[in-house]
mmCIF file of C-alpha atoms and ligand atoms in Angstrom:
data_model
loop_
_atom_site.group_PDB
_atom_site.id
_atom_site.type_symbol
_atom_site.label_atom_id
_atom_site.label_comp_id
_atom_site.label_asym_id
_atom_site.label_seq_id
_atom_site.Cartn_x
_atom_site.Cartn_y
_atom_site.Cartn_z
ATOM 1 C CA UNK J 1 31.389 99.168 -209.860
ATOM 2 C CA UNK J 2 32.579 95.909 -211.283
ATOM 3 C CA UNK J 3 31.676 92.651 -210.894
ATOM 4 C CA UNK J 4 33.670 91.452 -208.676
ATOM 5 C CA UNK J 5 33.134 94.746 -206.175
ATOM 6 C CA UNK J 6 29.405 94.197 -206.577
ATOM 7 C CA UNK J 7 29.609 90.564 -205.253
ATOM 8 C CA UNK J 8 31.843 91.715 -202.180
ATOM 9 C CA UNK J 9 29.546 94.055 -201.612
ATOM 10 C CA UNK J 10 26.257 92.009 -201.813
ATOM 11 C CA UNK J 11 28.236 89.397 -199.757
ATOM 12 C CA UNK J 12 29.009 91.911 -197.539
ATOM 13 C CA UNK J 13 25.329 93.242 -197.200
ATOM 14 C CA UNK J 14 24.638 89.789 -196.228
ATOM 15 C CA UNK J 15 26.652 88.805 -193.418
ATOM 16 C CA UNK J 16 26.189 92.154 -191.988
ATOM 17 C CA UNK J 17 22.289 91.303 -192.295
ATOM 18 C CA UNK J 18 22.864 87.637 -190.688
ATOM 19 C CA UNK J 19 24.122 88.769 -187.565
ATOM 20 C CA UNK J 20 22.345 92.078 -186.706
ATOM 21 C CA UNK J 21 20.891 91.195 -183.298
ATOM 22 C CA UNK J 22 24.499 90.946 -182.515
ATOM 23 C CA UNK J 23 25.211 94.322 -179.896
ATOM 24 C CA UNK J 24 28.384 96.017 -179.487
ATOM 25 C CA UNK J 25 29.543 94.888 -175.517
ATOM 26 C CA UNK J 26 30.948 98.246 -174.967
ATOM 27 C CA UNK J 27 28.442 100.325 -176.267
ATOM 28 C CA UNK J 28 24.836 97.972 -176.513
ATOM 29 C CA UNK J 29 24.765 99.469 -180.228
ATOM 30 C CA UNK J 30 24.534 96.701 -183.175
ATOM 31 C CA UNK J 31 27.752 95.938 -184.111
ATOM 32 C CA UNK J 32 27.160 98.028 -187.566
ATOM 33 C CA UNK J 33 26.068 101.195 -185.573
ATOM 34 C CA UNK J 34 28.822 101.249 -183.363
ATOM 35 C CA UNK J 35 31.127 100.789 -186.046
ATOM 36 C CA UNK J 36 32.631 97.323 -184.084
ATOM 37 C CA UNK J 37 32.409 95.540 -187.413
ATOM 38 C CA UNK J 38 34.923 97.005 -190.153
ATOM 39 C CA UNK J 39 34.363 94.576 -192.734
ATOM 40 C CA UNK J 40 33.157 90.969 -193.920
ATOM 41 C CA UNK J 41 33.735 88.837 -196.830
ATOM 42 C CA UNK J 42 32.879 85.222 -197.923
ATOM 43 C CA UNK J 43 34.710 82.968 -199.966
ATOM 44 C CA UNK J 44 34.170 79.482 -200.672
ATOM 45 C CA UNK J 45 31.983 78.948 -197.550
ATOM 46 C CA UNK J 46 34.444 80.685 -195.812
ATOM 47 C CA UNK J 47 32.711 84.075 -193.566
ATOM 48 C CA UNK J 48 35.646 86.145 -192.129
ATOM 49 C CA UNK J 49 34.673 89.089 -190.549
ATOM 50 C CA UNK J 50 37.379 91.932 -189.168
ATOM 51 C CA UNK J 51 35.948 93.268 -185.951
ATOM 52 C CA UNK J 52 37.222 96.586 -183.920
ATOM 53 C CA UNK J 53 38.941 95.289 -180.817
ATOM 54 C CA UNK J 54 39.896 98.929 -179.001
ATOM 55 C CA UNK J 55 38.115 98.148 -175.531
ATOM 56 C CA UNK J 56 37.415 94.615 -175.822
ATOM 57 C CA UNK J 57 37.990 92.356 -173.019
ATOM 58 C CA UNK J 58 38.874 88.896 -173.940
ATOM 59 C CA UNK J 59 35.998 87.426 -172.674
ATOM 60 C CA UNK J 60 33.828 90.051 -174.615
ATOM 61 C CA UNK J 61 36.027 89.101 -177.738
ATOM 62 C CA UNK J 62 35.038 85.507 -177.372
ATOM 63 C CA UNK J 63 32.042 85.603 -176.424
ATOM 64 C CA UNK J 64 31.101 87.819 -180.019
ATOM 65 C CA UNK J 65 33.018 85.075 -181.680
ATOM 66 C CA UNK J 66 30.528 82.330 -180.277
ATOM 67 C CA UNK J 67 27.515 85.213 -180.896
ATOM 68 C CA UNK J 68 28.252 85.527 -184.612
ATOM 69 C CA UNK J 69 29.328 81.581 -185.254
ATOM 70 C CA UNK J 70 25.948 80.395 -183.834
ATOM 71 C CA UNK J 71 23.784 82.574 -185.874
ATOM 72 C CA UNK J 72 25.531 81.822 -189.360
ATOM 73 C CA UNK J 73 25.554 78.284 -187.950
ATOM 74 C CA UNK J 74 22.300 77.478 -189.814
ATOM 75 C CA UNK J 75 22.737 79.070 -192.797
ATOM 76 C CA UNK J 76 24.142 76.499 -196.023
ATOM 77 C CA UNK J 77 26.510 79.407 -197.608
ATOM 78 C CA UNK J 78 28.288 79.657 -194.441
ATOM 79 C CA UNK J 79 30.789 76.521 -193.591
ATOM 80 C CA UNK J 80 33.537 77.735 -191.318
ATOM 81 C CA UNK J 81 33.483 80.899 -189.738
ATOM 82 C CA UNK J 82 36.863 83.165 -189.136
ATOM 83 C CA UNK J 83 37.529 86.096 -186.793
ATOM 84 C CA UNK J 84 40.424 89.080 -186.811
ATOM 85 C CA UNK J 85 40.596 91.416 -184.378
ATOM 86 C CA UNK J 86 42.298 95.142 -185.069
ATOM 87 C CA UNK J 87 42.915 97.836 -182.463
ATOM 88 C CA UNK J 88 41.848 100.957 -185.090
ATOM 89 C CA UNK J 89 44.047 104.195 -183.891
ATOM 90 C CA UNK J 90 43.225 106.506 -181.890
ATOM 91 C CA UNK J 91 41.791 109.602 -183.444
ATOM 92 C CA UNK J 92 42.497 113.039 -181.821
ATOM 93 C CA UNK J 93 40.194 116.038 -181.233
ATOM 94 C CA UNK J 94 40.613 118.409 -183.872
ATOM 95 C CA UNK J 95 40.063 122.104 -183.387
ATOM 96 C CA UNK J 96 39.902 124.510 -185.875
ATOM 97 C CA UNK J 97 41.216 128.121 -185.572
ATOM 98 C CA UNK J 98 39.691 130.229 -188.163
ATOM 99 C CA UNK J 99 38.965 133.901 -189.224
ATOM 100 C CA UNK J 100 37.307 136.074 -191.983
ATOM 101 C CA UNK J 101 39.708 138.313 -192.166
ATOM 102 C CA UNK J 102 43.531 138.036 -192.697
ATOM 103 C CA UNK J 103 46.201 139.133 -190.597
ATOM 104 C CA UNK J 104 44.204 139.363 -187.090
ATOM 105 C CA UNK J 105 46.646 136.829 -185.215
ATOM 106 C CA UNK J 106 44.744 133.329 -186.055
ATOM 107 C CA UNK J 107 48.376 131.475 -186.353
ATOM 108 C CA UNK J 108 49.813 132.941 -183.782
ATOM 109 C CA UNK J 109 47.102 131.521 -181.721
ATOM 110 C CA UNK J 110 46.962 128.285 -183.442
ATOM 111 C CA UNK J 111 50.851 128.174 -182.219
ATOM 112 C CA UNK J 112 50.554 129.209 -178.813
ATOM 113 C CA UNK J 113 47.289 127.179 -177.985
ATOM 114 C CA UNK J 114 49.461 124.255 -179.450
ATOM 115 C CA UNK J 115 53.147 125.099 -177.505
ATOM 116 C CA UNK J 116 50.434 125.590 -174.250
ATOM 117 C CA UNK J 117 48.711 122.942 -174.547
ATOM 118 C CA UNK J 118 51.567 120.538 -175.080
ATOM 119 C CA UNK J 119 53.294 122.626 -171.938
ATOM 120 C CA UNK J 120 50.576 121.242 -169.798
ATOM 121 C CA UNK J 121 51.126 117.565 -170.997
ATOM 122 C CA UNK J 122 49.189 117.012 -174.100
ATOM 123 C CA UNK J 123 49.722 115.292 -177.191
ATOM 124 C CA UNK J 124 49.861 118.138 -179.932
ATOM 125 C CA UNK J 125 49.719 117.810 -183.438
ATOM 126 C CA UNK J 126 49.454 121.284 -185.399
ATOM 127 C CA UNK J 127 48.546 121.652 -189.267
ATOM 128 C CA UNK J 128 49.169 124.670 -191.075
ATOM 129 C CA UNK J 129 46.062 124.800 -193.480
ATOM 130 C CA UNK J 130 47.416 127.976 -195.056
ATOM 131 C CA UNK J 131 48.877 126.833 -198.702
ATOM 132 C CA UNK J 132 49.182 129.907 -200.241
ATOM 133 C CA UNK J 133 50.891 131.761 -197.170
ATOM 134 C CA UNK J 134 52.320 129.411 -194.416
ATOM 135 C CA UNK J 135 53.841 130.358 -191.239
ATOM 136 C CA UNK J 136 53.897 127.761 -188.982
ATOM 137 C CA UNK J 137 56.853 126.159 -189.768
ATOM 138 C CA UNK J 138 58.718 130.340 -188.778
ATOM 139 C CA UNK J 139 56.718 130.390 -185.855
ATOM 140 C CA UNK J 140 57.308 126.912 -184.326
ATOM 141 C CA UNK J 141 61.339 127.081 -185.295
ATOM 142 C CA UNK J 142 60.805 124.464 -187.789
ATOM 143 C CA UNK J 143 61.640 125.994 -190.783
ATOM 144 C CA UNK J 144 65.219 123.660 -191.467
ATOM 145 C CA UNK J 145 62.619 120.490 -190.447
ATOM 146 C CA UNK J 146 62.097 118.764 -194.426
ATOM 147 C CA UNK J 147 59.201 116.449 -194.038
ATOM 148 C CA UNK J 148 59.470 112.560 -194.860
ATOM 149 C CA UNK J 149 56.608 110.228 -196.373
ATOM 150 C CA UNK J 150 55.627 106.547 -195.887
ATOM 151 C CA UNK J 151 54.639 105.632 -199.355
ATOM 152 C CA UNK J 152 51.815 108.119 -199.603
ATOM 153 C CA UNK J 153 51.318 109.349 -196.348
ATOM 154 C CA UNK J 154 53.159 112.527 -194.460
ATOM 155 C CA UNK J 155 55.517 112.156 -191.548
ATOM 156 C CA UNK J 156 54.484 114.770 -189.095
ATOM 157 C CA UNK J 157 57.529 116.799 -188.280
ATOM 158 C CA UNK J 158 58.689 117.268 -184.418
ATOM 159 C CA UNK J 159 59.649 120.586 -183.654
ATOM 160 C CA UNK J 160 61.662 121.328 -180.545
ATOM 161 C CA UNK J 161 58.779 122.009 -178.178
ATOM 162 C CA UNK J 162 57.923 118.426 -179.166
ATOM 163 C CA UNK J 163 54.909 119.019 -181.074
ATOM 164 C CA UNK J 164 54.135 117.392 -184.310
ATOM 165 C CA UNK J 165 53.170 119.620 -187.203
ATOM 166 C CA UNK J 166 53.027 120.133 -191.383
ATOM 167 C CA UNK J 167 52.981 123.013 -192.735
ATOM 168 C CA UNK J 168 53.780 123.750 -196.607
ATOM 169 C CA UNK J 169 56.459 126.056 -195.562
ATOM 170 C CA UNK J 170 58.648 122.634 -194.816
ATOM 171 C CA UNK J 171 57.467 121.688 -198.386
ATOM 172 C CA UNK J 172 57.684 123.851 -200.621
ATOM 173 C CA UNK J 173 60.776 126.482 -201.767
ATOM 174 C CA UNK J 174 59.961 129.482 -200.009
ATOM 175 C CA UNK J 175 61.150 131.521 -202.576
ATOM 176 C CA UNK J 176 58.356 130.204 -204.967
ATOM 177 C CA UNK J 177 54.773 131.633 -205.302
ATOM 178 C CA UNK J 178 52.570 128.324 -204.848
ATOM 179 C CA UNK J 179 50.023 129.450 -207.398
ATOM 180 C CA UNK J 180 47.895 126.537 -207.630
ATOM 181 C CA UNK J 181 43.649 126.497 -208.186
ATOM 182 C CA UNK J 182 41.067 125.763 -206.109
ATOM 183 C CA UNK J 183 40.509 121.123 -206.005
ATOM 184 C CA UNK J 184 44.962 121.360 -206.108
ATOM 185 C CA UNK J 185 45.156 123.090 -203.158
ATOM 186 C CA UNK J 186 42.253 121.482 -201.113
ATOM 187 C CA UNK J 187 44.219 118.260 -202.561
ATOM 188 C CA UNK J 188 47.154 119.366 -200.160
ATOM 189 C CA UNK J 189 45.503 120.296 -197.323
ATOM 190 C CA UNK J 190 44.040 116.808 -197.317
ATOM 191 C CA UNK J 191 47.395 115.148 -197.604
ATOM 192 C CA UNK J 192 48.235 117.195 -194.226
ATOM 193 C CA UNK J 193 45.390 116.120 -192.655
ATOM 194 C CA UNK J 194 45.857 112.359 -194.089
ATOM 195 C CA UNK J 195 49.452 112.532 -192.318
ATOM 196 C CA UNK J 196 49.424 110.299 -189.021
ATOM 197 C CA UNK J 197 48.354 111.874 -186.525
ATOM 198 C CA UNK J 198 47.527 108.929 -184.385
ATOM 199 C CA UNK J 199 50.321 109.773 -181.882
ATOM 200 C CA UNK J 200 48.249 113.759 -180.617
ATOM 201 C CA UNK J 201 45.694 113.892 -178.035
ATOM 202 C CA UNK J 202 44.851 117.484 -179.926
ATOM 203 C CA UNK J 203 45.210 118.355 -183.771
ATOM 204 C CA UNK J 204 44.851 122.352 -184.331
ATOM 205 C CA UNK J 205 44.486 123.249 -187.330
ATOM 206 C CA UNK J 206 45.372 126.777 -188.226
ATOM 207 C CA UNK J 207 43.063 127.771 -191.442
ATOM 208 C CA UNK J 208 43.779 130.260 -193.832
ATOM 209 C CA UNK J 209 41.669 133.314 -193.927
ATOM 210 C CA UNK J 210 38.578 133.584 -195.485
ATOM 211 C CA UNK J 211 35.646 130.663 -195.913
ATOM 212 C CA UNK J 212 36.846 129.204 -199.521
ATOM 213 C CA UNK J 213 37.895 125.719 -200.293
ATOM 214 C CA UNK J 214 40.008 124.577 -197.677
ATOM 215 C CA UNK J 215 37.584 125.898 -195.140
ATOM 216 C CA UNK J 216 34.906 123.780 -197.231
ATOM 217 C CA UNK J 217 37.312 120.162 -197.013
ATOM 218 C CA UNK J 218 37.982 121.029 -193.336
ATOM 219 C CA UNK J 219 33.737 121.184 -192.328
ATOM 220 C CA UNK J 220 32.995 118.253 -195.017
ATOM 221 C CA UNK J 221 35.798 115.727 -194.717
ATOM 222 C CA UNK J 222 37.643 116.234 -191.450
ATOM 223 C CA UNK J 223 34.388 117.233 -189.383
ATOM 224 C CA UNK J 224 36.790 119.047 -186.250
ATOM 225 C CA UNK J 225 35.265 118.307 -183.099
ATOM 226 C CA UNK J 226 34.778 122.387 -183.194
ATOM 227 C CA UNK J 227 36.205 125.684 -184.035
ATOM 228 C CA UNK J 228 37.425 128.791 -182.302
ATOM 229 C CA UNK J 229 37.313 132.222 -184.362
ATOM 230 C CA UNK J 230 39.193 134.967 -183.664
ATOM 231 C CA UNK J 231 38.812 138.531 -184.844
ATOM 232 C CA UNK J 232 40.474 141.759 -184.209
ATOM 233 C CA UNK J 233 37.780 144.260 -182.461
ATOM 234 C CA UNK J 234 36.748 146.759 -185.410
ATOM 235 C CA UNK J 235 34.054 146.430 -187.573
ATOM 236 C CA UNK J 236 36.459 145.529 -191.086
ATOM 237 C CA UNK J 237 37.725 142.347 -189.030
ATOM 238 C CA UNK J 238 34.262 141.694 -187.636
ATOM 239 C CA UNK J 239 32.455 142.043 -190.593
ATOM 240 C CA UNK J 240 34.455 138.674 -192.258
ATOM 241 C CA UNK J 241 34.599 136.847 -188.780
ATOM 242 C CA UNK J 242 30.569 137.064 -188.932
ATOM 243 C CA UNK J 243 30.781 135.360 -192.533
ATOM 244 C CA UNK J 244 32.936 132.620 -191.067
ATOM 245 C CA UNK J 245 30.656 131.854 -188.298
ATOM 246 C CA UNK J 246 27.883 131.799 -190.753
ATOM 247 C CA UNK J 247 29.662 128.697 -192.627
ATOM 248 C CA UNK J 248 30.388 127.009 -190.432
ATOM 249 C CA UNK J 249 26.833 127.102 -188.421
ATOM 250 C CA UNK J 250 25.503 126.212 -192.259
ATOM 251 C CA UNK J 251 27.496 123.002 -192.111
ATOM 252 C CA UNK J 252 26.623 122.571 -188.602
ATOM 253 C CA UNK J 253 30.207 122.552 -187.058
ATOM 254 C CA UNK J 254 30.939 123.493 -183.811
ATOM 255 C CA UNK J 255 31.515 127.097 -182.645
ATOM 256 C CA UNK J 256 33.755 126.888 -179.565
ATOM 257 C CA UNK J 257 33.908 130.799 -178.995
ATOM 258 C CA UNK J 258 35.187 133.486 -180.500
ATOM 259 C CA UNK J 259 38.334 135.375 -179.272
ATOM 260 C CA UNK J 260 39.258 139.537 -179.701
ATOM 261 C CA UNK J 261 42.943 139.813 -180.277
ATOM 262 C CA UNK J 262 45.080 143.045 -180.620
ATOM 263 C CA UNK J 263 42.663 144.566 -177.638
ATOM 264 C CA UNK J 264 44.623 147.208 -176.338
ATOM 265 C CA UNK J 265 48.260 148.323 -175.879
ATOM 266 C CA UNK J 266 50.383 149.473 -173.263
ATOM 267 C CA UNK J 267 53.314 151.805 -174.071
ATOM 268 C CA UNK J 268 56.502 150.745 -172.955
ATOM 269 C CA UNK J 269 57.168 154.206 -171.681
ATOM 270 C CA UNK J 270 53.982 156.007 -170.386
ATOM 271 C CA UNK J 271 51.881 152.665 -169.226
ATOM 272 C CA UNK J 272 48.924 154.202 -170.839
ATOM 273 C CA UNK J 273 46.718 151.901 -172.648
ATOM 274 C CA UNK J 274 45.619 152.428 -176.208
ATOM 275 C CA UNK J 275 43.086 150.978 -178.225
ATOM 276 C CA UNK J 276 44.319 151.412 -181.776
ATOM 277 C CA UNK J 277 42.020 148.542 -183.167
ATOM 278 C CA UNK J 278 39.146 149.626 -180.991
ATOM 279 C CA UNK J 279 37.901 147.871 -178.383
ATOM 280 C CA UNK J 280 34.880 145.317 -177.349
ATOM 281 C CA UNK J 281 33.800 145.048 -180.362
ATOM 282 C CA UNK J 282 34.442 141.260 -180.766
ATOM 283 C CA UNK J 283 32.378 140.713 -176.998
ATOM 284 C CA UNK J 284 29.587 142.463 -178.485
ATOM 285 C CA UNK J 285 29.470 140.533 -182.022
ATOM 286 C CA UNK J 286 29.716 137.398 -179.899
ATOM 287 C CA UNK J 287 27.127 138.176 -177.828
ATOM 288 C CA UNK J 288 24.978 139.298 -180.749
ATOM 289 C CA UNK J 289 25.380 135.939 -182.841
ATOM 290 C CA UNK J 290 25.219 133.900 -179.309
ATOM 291 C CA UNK J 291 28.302 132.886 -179.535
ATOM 292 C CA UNK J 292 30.621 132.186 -176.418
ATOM 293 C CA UNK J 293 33.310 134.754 -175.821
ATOM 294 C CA UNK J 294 36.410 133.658 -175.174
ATOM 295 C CA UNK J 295 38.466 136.790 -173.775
ATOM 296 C CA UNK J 296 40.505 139.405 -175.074
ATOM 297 C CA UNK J 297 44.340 139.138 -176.383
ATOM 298 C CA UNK J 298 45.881 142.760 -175.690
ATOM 299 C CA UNK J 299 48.969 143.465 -178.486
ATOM 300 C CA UNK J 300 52.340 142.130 -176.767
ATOM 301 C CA UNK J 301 55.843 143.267 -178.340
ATOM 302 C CA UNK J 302 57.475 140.330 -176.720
ATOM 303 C CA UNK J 303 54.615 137.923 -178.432
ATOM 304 C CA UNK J 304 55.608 139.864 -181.913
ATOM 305 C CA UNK J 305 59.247 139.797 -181.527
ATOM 306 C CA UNK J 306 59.304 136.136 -179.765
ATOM 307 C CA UNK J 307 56.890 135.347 -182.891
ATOM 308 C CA UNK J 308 59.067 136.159 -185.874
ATOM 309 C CA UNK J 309 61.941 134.285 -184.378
ATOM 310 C CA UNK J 310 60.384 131.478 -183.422
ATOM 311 C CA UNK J 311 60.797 131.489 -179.871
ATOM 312 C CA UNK J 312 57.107 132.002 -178.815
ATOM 313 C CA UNK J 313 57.269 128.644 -176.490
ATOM 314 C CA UNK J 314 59.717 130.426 -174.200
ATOM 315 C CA UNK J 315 57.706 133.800 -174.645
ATOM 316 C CA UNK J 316 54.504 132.080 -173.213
ATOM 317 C CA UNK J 317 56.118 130.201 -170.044
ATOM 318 C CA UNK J 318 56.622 134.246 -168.750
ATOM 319 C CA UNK J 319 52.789 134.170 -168.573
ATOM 320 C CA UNK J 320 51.490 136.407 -165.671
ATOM 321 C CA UNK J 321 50.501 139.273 -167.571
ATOM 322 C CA UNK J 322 49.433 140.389 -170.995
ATOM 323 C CA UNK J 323 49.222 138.868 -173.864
ATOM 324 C CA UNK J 324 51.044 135.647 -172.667
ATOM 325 C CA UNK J 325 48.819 135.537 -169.918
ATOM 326 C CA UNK J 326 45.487 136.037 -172.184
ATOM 327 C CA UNK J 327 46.644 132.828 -174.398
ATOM 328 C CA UNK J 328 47.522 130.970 -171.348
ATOM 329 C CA UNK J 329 43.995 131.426 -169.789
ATOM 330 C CA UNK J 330 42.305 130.350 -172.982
ATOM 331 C CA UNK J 331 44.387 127.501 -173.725
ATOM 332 C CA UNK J 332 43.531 126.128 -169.784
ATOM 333 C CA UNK J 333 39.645 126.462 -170.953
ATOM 334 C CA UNK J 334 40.257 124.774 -174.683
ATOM 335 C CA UNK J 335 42.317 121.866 -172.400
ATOM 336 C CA UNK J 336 38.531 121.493 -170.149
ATOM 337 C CA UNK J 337 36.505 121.920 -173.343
ATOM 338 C CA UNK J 338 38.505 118.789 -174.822
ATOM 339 C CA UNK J 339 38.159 116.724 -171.804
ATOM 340 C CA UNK J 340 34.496 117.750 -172.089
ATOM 341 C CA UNK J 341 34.320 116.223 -175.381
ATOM 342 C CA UNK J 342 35.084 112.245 -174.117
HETATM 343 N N1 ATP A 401 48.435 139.726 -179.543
HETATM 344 C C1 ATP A 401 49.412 140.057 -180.373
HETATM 345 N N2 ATP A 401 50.377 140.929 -179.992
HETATM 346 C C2 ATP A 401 51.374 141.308 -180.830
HETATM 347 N N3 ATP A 401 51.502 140.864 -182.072
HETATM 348 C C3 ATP A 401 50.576 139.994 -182.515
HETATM 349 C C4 ATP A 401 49.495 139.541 -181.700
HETATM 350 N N4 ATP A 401 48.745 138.666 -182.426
HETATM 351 C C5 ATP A 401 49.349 138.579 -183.629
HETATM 352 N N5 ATP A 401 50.434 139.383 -183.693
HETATM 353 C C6 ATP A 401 51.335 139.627 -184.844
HETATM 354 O O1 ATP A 401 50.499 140.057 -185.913
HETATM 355 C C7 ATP A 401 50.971 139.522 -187.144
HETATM 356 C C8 ATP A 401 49.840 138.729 -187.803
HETATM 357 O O2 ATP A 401 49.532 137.636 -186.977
HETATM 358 P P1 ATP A 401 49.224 136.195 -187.589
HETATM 359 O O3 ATP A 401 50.217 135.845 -188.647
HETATM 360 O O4 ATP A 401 49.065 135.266 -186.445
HETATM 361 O O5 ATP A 401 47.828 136.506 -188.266
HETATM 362 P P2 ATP A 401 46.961 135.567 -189.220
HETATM 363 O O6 ATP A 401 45.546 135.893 -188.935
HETATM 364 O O7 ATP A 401 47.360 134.156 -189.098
HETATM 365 O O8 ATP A 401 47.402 136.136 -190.616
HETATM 366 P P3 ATP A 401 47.230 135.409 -192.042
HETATM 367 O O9 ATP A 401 45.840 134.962 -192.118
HETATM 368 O O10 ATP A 401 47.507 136.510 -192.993
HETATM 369 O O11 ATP A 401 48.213 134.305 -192.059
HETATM 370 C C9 ATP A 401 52.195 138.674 -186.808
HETATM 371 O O12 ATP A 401 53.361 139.455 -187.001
HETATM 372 C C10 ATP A 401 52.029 138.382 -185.321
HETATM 373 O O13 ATP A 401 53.280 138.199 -184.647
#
């Protein structure tokens, strides 16, 4: 650190010292706890501290003002003392969709728990944490959508169904193999993440498969409020969701529930059901790692076909049976698990 850092700091230390019987009005906290206090410097006798104002009243704002002046009052560093007050945005709840294995239908939920969720009136953002192999950007019908920056920082894109998303499939040339290592491509996936996404109510995150890097810089530096696996019923599929769950109970993240996709299909001409995935087996894993289960997704053609072209929104509004009606059920309980969450 240089010099100069080392004084801020110190000076920093200091004023944040002076006035720790201060409490947060909204939460009884000290202001430092609470995070109510982003910063403090002093120059030249001058304090000036920046202070959080999201759910201040006025009179609470003053009467911190008059709180923090009277304690530094005394002290001979301090001659004038100067306030700013910043409403910090709003952050949403972000929920993870993950899997060990590849290919069991984690984006396709990711995309219909996003189109559902903003159907019933949420704020949706949706990031498509798969560098190496993105689809978000075909299934959402924002493919043509080229993504903008503010210096640094991503634009989210709005698709049609009014949902705000990045994927790398709006990035990069989709005829190019994006063959980058390991820190380059958790790199990117933070740059989605960094994008604004001040505007969502929700942020899902659709993960790639497996528990690797960008798994890693989703648990450590984006901490999602929690994370939903989903696994197709036989043991192959199983065997990787287990591994995922293991992270991400090692970094103490939050296991919403786990979901069994591909359970069962009907033929369009007999009626009969078929399992060819098996069935249960994803109830029985949950239950064995105590783990909530979240339901069963049966195989849909319509969900397939609607998928590819990018039409699943309209697909999901037809949702009184099957697999439309499976997503629509769990995307109700991931709306009252958010609520849940304050
Ligand atoms: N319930 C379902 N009914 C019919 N098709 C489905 C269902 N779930 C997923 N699919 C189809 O299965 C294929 C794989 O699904 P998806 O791309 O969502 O899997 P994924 O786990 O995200 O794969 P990857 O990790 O390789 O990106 C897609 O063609 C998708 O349309």
């Amino acid at each position: 650190m240089a010099d100069q850092d080392c004084n801020a700091a110190s000076e920093e230390a200091y004023l944040f010292d002076k006035i720790r019987s201060v409490s947060d009005p909204v939460s009884g906290q000290s202001l430092i706890e609470s995070k109510r206090l982003m910063a403090a410097e002093l120059k030249e006798s001058n304090a000036r501290f920046v202070i959080r104002a999201n759910g201040l009243t006025a009179e609470q704002r003053t009467l911190l003002e008059k709180q923090i002046s009277d304690l530094l009052q005394a002290e001979p560093s301090v001659a004038k003392t100067y306030f700013t007050f910043v409403l910090s945005k709003p952050k949403p709840k972000i929920i993870a969709v993950a899997s060990g294995k590849g290919g069991v239908g984690k984006s396709t939920l990711s995309a219909a728990l996003a189109l559902l969720l903003k159907q019933k009136g949420r704020r949706v953002g949706l990031v498509d944490a798969d560098i190496y192999g993105p689809s978000q950007a075909l299934l959402m019908g924002a493919k043509q959508q080229s993504v903008a920056a503010v210096g640094d920082q991503l634009r989210p894109v709005v698709t049609a169904d009014g949902i705000a998303m990045l994927s790398m499939g709006q990035i990069a040339d989709p005829n190019q193999a994006i063959a980058w290592r390991g820190p380059k491509i958790a790199g990117a996936f933070n740059q989605l993440m960094a994008a604004d996404w001040s505007e969502c109510d929700v942020l899902i995150v659709d993960l790639p498969p497996g528990t690797g890097d960008i798994q890693l810089s989703m648990v450590r530096e984006h901490k999602p409020d929690g994370v939903l696996i989903i696994s197709t019923p036989q043991d192959m599929a199983l065997i990787d969701a287990k591994r995922a769950v293991d992270l991400f109970r090692k970094t103490e993240t939050p296991i919403i529930g786990l979901i069994e996709n591909m359970a069962g299909y009907q033929c369009p001409h007999c009626g009969e059901i078929s399992d060819p995935f098996g069935a249960g087996g994803a109830e029985l894993a949950a239950a064995d790692m105590g783990i909530d289960f979240w339901g069963y997704i049966p195989l849909g053609l319509n969900i397939r076909l609607a998928a590819d072209s990018g039409h699943l929104g309209d697909c999901l509004k037809d949702s009184a049976e099957g697999a439309a009606a499976a997503f629509s059920k769990i995307a109700e309980r991931l709306g009252v698990w958010v609520d849940q969450q304050g």
